[in-house]
CSV table of C-alpha atoms and ligand atoms in Angstrom, one decimal:
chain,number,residue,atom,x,y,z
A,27,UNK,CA,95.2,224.6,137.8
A,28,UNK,CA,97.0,225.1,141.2
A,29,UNK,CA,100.6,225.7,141.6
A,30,UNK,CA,101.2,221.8,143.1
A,31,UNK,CA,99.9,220.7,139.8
A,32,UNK,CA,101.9,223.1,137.9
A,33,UNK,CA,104.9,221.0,138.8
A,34,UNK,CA,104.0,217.9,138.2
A,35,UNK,CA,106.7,216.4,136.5
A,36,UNK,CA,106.4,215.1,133.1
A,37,UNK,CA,107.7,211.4,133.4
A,38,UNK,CA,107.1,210.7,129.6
A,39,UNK,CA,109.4,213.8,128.1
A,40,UNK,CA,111.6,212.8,125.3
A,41,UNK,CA,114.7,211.6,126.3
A,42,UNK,CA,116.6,211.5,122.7
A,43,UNK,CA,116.6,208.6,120.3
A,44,UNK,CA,118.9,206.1,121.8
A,45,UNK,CA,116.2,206.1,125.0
A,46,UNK,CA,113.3,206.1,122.0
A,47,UNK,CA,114.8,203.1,119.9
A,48,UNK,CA,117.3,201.0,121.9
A,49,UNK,CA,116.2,198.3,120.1
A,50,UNK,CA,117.6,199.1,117.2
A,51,UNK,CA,120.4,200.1,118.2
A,52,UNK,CA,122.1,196.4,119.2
A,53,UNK,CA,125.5,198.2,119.8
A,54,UNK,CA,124.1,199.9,122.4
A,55,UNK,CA,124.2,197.8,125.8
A,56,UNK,CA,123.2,198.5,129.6
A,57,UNK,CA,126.9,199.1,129.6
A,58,UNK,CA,126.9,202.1,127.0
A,59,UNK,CA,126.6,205.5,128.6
A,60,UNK,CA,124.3,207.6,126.8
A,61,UNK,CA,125.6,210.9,125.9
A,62,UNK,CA,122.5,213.0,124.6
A,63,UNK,CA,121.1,216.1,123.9
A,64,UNK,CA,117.4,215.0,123.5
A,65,UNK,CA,117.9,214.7,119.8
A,66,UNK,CA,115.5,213.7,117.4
A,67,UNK,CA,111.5,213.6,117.6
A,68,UNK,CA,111.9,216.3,115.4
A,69,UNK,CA,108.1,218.1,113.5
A,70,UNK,CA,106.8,216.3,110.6
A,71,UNK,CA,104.6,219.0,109.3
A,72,UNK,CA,102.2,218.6,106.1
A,73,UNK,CA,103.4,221.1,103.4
A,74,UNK,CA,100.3,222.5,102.2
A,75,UNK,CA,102.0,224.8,99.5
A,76,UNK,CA,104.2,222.0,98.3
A,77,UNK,CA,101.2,220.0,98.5
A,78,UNK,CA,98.7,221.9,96.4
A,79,UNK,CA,101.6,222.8,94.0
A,80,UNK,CA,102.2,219.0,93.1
A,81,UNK,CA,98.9,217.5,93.4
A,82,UNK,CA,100.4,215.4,96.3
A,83,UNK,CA,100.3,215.1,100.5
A,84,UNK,CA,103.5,216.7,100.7
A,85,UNK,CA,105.4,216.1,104.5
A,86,UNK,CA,108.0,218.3,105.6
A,87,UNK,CA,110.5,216.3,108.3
A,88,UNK,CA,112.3,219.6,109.7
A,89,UNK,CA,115.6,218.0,111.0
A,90,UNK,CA,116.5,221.8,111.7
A,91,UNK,CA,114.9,221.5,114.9
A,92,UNK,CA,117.5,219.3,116.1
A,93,UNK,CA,119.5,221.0,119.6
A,94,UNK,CA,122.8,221.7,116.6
A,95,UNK,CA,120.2,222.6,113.9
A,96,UNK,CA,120.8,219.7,111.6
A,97,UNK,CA,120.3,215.9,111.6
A,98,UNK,CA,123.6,214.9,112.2
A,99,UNK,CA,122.5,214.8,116.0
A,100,UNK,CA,120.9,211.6,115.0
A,101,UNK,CA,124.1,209.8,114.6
A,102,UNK,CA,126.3,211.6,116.6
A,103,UNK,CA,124.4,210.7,120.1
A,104,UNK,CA,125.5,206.9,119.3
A,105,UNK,CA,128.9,207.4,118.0
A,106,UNK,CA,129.9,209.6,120.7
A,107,UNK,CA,127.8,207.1,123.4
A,108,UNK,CA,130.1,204.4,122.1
A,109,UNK,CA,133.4,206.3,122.1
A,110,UNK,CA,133.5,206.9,125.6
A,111,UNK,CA,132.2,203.6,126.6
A,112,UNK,CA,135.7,202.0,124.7
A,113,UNK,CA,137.6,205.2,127.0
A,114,UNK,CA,138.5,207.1,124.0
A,115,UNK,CA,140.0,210.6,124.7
A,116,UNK,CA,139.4,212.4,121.2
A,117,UNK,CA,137.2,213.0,119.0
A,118,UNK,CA,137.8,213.6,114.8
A,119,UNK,CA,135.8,214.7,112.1
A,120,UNK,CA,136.1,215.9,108.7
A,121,UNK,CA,133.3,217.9,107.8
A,122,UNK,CA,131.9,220.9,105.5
A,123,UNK,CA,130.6,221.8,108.7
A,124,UNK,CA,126.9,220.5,110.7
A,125,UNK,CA,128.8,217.2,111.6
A,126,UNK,CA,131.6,219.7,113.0
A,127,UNK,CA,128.9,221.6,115.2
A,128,UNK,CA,127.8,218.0,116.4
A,129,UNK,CA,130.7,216.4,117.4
A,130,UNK,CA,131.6,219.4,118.9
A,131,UNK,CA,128.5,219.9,121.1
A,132,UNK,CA,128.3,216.0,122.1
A,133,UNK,CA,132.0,216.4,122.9
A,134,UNK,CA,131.4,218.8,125.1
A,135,UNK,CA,128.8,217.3,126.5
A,136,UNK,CA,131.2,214.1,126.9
A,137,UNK,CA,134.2,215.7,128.3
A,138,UNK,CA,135.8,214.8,125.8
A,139,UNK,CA,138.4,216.6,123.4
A,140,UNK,CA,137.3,217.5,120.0
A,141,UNK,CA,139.2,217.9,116.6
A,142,UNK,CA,137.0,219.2,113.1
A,143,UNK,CA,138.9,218.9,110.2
A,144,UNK,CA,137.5,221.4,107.6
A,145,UNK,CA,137.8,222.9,104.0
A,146,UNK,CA,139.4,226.6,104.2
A,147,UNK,CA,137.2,229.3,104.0
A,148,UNK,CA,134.2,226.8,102.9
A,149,UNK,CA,132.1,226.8,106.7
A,150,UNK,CA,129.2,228.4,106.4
A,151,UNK,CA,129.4,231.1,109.3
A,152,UNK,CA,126.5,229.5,111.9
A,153,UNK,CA,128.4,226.1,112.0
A,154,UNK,CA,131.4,227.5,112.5
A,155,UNK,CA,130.4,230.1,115.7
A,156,UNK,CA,128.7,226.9,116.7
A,157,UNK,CA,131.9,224.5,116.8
A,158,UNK,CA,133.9,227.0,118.1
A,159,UNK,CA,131.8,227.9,120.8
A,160,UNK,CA,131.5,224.2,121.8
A,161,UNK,CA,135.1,224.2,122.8
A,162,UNK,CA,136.5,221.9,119.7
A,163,UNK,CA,139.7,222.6,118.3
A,164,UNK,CA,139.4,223.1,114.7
A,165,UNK,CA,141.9,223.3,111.5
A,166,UNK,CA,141.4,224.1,108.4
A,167,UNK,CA,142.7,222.2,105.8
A,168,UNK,CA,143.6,224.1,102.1
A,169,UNK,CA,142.2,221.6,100.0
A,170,UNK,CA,138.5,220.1,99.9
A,171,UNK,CA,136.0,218.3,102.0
A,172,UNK,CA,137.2,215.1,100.7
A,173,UNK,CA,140.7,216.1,101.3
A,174,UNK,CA,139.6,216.8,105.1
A,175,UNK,CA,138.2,213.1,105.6
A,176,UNK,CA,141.2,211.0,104.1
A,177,UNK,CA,143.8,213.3,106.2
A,178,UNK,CA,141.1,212.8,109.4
A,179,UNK,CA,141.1,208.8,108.1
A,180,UNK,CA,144.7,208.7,108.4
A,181,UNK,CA,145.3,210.2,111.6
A,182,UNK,CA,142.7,207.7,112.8
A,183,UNK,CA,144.6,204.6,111.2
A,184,UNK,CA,147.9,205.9,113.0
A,185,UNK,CA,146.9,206.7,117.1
A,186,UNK,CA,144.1,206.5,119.3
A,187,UNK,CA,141.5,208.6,118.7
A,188,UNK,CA,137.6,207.8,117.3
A,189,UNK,CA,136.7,208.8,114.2
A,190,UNK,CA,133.1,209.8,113.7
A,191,UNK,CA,132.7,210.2,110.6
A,192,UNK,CA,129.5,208.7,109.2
A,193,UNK,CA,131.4,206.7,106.6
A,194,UNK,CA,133.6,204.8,109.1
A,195,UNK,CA,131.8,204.8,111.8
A,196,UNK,CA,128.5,202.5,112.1
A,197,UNK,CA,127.2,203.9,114.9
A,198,UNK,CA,125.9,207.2,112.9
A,199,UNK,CA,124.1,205.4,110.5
A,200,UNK,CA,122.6,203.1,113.1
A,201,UNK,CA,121.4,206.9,114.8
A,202,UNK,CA,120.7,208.1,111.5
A,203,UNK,CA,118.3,205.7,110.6
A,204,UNK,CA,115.4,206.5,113.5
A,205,UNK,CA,114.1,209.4,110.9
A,206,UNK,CA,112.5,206.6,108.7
A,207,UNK,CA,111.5,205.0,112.5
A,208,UNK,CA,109.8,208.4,113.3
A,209,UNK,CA,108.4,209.1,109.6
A,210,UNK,CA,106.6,205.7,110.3
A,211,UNK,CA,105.8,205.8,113.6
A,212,UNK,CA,103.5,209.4,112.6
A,213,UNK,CA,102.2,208.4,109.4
A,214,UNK,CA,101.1,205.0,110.2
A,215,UNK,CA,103.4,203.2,107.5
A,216,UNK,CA,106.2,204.6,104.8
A,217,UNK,CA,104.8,207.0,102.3
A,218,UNK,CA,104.9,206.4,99.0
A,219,UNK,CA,108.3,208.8,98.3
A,220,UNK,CA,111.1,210.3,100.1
A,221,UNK,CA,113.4,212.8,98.6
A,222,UNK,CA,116.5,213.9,99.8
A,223,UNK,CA,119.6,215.7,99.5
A,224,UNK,CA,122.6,213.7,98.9
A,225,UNK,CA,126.3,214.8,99.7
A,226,UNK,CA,128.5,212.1,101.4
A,227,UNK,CA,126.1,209.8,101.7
A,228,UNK,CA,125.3,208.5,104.7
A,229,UNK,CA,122.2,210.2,105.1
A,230,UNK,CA,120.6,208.0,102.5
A,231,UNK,CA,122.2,205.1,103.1
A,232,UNK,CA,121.0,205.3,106.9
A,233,UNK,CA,117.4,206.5,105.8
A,234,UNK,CA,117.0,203.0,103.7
A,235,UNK,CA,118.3,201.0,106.4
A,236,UNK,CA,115.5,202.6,108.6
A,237,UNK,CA,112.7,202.0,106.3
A,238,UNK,CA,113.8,198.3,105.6
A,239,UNK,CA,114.4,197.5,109.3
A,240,UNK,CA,110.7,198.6,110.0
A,241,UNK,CA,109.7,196.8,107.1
A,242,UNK,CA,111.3,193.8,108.0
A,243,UNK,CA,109.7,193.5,111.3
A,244,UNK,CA,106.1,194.9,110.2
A,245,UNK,CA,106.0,198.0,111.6
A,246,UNK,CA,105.6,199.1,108.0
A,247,UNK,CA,104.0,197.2,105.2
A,248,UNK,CA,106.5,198.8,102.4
A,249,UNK,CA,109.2,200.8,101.9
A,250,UNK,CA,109.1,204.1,100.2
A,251,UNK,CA,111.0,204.6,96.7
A,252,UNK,CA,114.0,207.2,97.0
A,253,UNK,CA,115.0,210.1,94.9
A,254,UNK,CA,118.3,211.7,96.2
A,255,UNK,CA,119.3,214.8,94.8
A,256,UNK,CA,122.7,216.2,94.4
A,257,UNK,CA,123.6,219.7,93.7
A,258,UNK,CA,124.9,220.0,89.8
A,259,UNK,CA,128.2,221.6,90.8
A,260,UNK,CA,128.8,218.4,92.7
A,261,UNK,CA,127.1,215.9,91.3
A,262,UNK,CA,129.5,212.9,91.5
A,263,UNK,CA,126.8,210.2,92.2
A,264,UNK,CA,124.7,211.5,88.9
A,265,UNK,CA,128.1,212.2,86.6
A,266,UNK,CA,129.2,208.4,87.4
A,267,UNK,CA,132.3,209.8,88.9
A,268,UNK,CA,134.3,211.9,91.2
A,269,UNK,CA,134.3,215.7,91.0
A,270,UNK,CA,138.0,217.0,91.7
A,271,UNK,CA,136.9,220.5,92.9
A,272,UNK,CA,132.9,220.6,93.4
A,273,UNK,CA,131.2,223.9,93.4
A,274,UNK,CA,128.0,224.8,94.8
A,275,UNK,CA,126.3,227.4,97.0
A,276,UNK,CA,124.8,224.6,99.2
A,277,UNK,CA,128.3,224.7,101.2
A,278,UNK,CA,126.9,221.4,103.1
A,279,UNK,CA,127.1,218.9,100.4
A,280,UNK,CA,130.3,220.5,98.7
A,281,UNK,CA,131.4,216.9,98.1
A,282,UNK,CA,133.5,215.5,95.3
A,283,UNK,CA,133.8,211.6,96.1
A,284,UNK,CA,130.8,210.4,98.6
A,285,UNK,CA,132.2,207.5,100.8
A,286,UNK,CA,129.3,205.7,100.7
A,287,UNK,CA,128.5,206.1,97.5
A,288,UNK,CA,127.4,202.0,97.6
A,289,UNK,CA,124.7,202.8,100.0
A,290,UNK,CA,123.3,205.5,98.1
A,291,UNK,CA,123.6,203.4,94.9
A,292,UNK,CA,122.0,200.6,97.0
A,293,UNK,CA,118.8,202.6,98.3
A,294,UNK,CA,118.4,204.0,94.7
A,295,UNK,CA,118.5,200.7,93.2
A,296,UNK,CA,116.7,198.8,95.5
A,297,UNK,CA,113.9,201.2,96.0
A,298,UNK,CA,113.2,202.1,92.1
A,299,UNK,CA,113.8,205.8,93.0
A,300,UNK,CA,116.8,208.1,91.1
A,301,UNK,CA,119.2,210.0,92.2
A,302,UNK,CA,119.4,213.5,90.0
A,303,UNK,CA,121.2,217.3,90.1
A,304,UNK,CA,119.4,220.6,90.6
A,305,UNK,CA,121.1,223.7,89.5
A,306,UNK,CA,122.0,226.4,92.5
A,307,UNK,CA,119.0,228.5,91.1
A,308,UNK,CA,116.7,225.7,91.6
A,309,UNK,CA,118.1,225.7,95.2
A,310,UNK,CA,117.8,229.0,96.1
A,311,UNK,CA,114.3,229.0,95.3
A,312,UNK,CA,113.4,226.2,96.9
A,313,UNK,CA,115.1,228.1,100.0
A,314,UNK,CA,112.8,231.1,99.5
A,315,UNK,CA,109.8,228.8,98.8
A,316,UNK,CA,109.9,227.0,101.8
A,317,UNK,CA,110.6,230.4,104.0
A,318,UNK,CA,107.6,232.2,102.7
A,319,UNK,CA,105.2,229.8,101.7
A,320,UNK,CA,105.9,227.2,104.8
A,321,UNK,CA,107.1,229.2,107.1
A,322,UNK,CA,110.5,227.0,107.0
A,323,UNK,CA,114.0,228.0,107.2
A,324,UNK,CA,116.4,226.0,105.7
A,325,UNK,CA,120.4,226.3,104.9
A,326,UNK,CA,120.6,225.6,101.1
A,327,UNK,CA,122.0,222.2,100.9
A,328,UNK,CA,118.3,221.3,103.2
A,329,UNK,CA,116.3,223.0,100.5
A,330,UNK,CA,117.6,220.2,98.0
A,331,UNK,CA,115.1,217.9,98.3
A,332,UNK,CA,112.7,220.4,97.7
A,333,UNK,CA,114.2,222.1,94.5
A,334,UNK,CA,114.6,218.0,93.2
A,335,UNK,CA,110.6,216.7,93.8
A,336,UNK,CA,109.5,220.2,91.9
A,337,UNK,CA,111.8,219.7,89.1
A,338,UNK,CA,110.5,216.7,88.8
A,339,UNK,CA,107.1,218.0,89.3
A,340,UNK,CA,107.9,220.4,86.3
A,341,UNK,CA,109.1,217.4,84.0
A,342,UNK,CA,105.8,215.3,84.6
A,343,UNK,CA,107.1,212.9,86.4
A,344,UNK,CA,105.8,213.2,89.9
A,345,UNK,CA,102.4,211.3,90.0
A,346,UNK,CA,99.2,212.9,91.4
A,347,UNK,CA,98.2,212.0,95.0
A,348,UNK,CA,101.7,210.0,96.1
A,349,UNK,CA,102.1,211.0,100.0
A,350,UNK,CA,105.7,212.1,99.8
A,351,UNK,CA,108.1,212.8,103.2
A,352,UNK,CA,111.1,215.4,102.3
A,353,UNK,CA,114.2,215.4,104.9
A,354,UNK,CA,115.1,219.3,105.0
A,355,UNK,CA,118.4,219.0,106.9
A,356,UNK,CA,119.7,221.9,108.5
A,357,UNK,CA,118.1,225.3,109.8
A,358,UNK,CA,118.5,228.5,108.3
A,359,UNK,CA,120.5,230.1,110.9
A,360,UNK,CA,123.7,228.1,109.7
A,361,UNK,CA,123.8,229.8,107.0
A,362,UNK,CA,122.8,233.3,107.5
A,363,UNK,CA,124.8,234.6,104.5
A,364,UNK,CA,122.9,232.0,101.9
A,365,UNK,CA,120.1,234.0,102.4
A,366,UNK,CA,120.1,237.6,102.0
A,367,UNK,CA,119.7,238.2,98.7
A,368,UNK,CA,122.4,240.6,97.0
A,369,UNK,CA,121.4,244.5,96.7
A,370,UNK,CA,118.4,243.6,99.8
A,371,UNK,CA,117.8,246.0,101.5
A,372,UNK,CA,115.0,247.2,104.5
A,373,UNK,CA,113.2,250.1,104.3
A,374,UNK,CA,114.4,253.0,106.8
A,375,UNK,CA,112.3,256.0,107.8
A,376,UNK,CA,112.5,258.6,110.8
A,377,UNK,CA,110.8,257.2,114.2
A,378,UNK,CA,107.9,259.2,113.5
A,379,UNK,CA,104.8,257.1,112.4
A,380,UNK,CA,103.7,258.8,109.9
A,381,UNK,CA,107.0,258.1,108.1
A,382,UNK,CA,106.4,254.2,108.8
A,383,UNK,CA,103.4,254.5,107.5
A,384,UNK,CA,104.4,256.4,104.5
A,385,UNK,CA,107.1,254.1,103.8
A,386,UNK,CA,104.7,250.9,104.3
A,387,UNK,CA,102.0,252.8,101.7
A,388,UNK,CA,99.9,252.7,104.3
A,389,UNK,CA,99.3,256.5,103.7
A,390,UNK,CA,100.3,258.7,100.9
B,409,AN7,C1,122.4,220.2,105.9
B,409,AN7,O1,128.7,218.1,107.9
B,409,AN7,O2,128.8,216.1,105.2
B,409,AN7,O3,124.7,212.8,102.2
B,409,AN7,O4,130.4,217.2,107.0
B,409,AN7,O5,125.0,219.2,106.4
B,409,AN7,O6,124.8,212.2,104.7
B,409,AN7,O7,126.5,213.7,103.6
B,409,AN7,C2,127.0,217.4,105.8
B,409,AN7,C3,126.1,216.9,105.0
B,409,AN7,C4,122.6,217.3,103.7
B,409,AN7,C5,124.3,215.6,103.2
B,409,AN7,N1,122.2,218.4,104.3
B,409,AN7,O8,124.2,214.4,104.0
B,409,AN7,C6,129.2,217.4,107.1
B,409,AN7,C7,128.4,216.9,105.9
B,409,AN7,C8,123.0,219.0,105.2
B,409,AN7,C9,124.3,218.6,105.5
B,409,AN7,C10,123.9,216.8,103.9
B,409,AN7,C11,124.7,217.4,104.8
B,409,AN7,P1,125.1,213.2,103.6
């Protein structure tokens, strides 16, 4: 290769997913200026642990590798598109923190100002560097993530500013819902199963709508059931009810009273999947499995659809051979804390080598 045809450009480079799937996005016009950070197209990668583990073809859709590190940069391109083609001038969110780190990045990107409501003290430390780096102003609110997002509803009711929060705001969900658009588009058609973590909501309410837009207009010749998982600390969609103060280490999906709870019920119902708890142990595991057996780093509340399709596994009631897709939502790096283990600690030696070597038994 010469130099002149080292820079060649490349005139088919992603261009993020409102570019990828306008059309299914009616909102957006020729009118709408896209704001984007060349989200999405994110690795599905087979999980050949997971997979010989469970007897099935176990995907891994590694959202992680979105330009925040979670796969809130799905909706946010479109919500924040739309807000400043109606002229608004500031953003809100209430957030346990990855949809923080978005609307702060596509502010920025924007121009335009951003406000994150959040839950004191409950951020896990990446997303927070991350918003404040962006530039968004953020206050923390001493009461709970569901606390943050009727306060950030109510300042939205009373003056001009766009809320983009997935459960008031359409434009996520219609963002949200290209994962099942890229699932299908690689795999050739839905697979059998697709587990999830479930905290507010929205993610599994815009993952069904995907999978039954594509069905609808044959791009798919079924849709996948859905098992959601919740974490057991807050477990409001499992419990029937809302959880006053929900506790878990998966900081992400810390979540009390999901507003859209409906759509979850909906793509749990409609699908023939479940909707279950695993216990912060199971998460933590998965967390670790995925790391060293996958070579995947997740934040906890990502590893939940992992810790759910093995208990499952462990109950019986996974069958052989399904081709199963699992959303892990957020990288690792969010949540550096999550994932040293307590009383860890490196080996140390002199900087001679034969100390390293001594210390790593490759001598005696
Ligand atoms: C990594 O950022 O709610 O069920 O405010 O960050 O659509 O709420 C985050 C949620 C899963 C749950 N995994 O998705 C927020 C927020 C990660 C997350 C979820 C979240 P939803």
């Amino acid at each position: 290769m010469n130099a002149s045809e080292a820079v060649q450009p490349v005139v088919h480079a992603w261009q993020g997913l409102i570019n990828a799937y306008r059309a299914w996005m009616p909102a957006v016009t020729s009118r709408t200026p896209v704001v984007t950070l060349h989200e999405g197209n994110t690795p599905l990668i087979r999980a050949t642990h997971l997979s010989g583990l469970t007897g099935c073809e176990v995907w891994l859709k590694v959202e992680g590798a979105n330009p925040t590190g979670s796969f809130k940069d799905r909706g946010m391109t479109v919500a924040v598109s739309k807000a400043v083609e109606a002229g608004t001038e500031m953003l809100v969110c209430a957030s346990t923190g990855n949809t923080s780190a978005s609307a702060a990045a596509f502010g920025a990107r924007a121009g335009v100002r951003t406000v994150v409501l959040v839950p004191k003290g409950a951020v896990a430390l990446g997303k927070l560097a991350q918003t404040v780096q962006y530039g968004a102003e953020v206050v923390e609110l001493t009461g709970t993530f569901d606390d943050c997002l009727r306060v950030a509803r109510e300042l939205a009711a009373e003056h001009p500013v766009a809320l983009v929060n997935s459960a008031t705001n359409d434009h996520r969900l219609a963002g949200q819902q290209t994962v099942a658009f890229e699932i299908v588009d690689v795999l050739g058609d839905a697979p059998d199963l697709h587990c999830l973590p479930v905290g507010n909501a929205g993610n599994i309410t815009a993952l069904w709508r995907g999978y039954t837009a594509y069905e609808k207009a044959g791009r798919a010749s079924r849709r996948p059931r859905i098992w959601g998982f919740q974490a057991a600390g807050a477990a409001p969609l499992v419990l029937g009810r809302t959880v006053e103060a929900p506790q878990t280490v998966a900081s992400a999906i810390r979540i009390g009273n999901p507003a859209s709870r409906d759509g979850a019920l909906a793509a749990r119902d409609e699908s023939g999947g479940q909707i279950s708890a695993v216990s912060d142990e199971q998460i933590l595991a998965a967390c670790r499995l995925l790391a060293r057996h996958e070579g995947v780093f997740v934040e906890p509340a990502s590893a939940v659809g992992v810790a759910g399709l093995l208990a499952e596994h462990a109950a019986g009631r996974v069958p052989a051979a399904q081709r199963i897709v699992i959303t892990v939502t957020g990288n690792g790096l969010k949540d550096p804390q999550a994932s040293i283990p307590e009383g860890y600690h490196s080996l140390e030696t002199s900087t001679a080598t034969s100390d390293v070597a001594r210390a790593l038994h490759l001598t005696s």
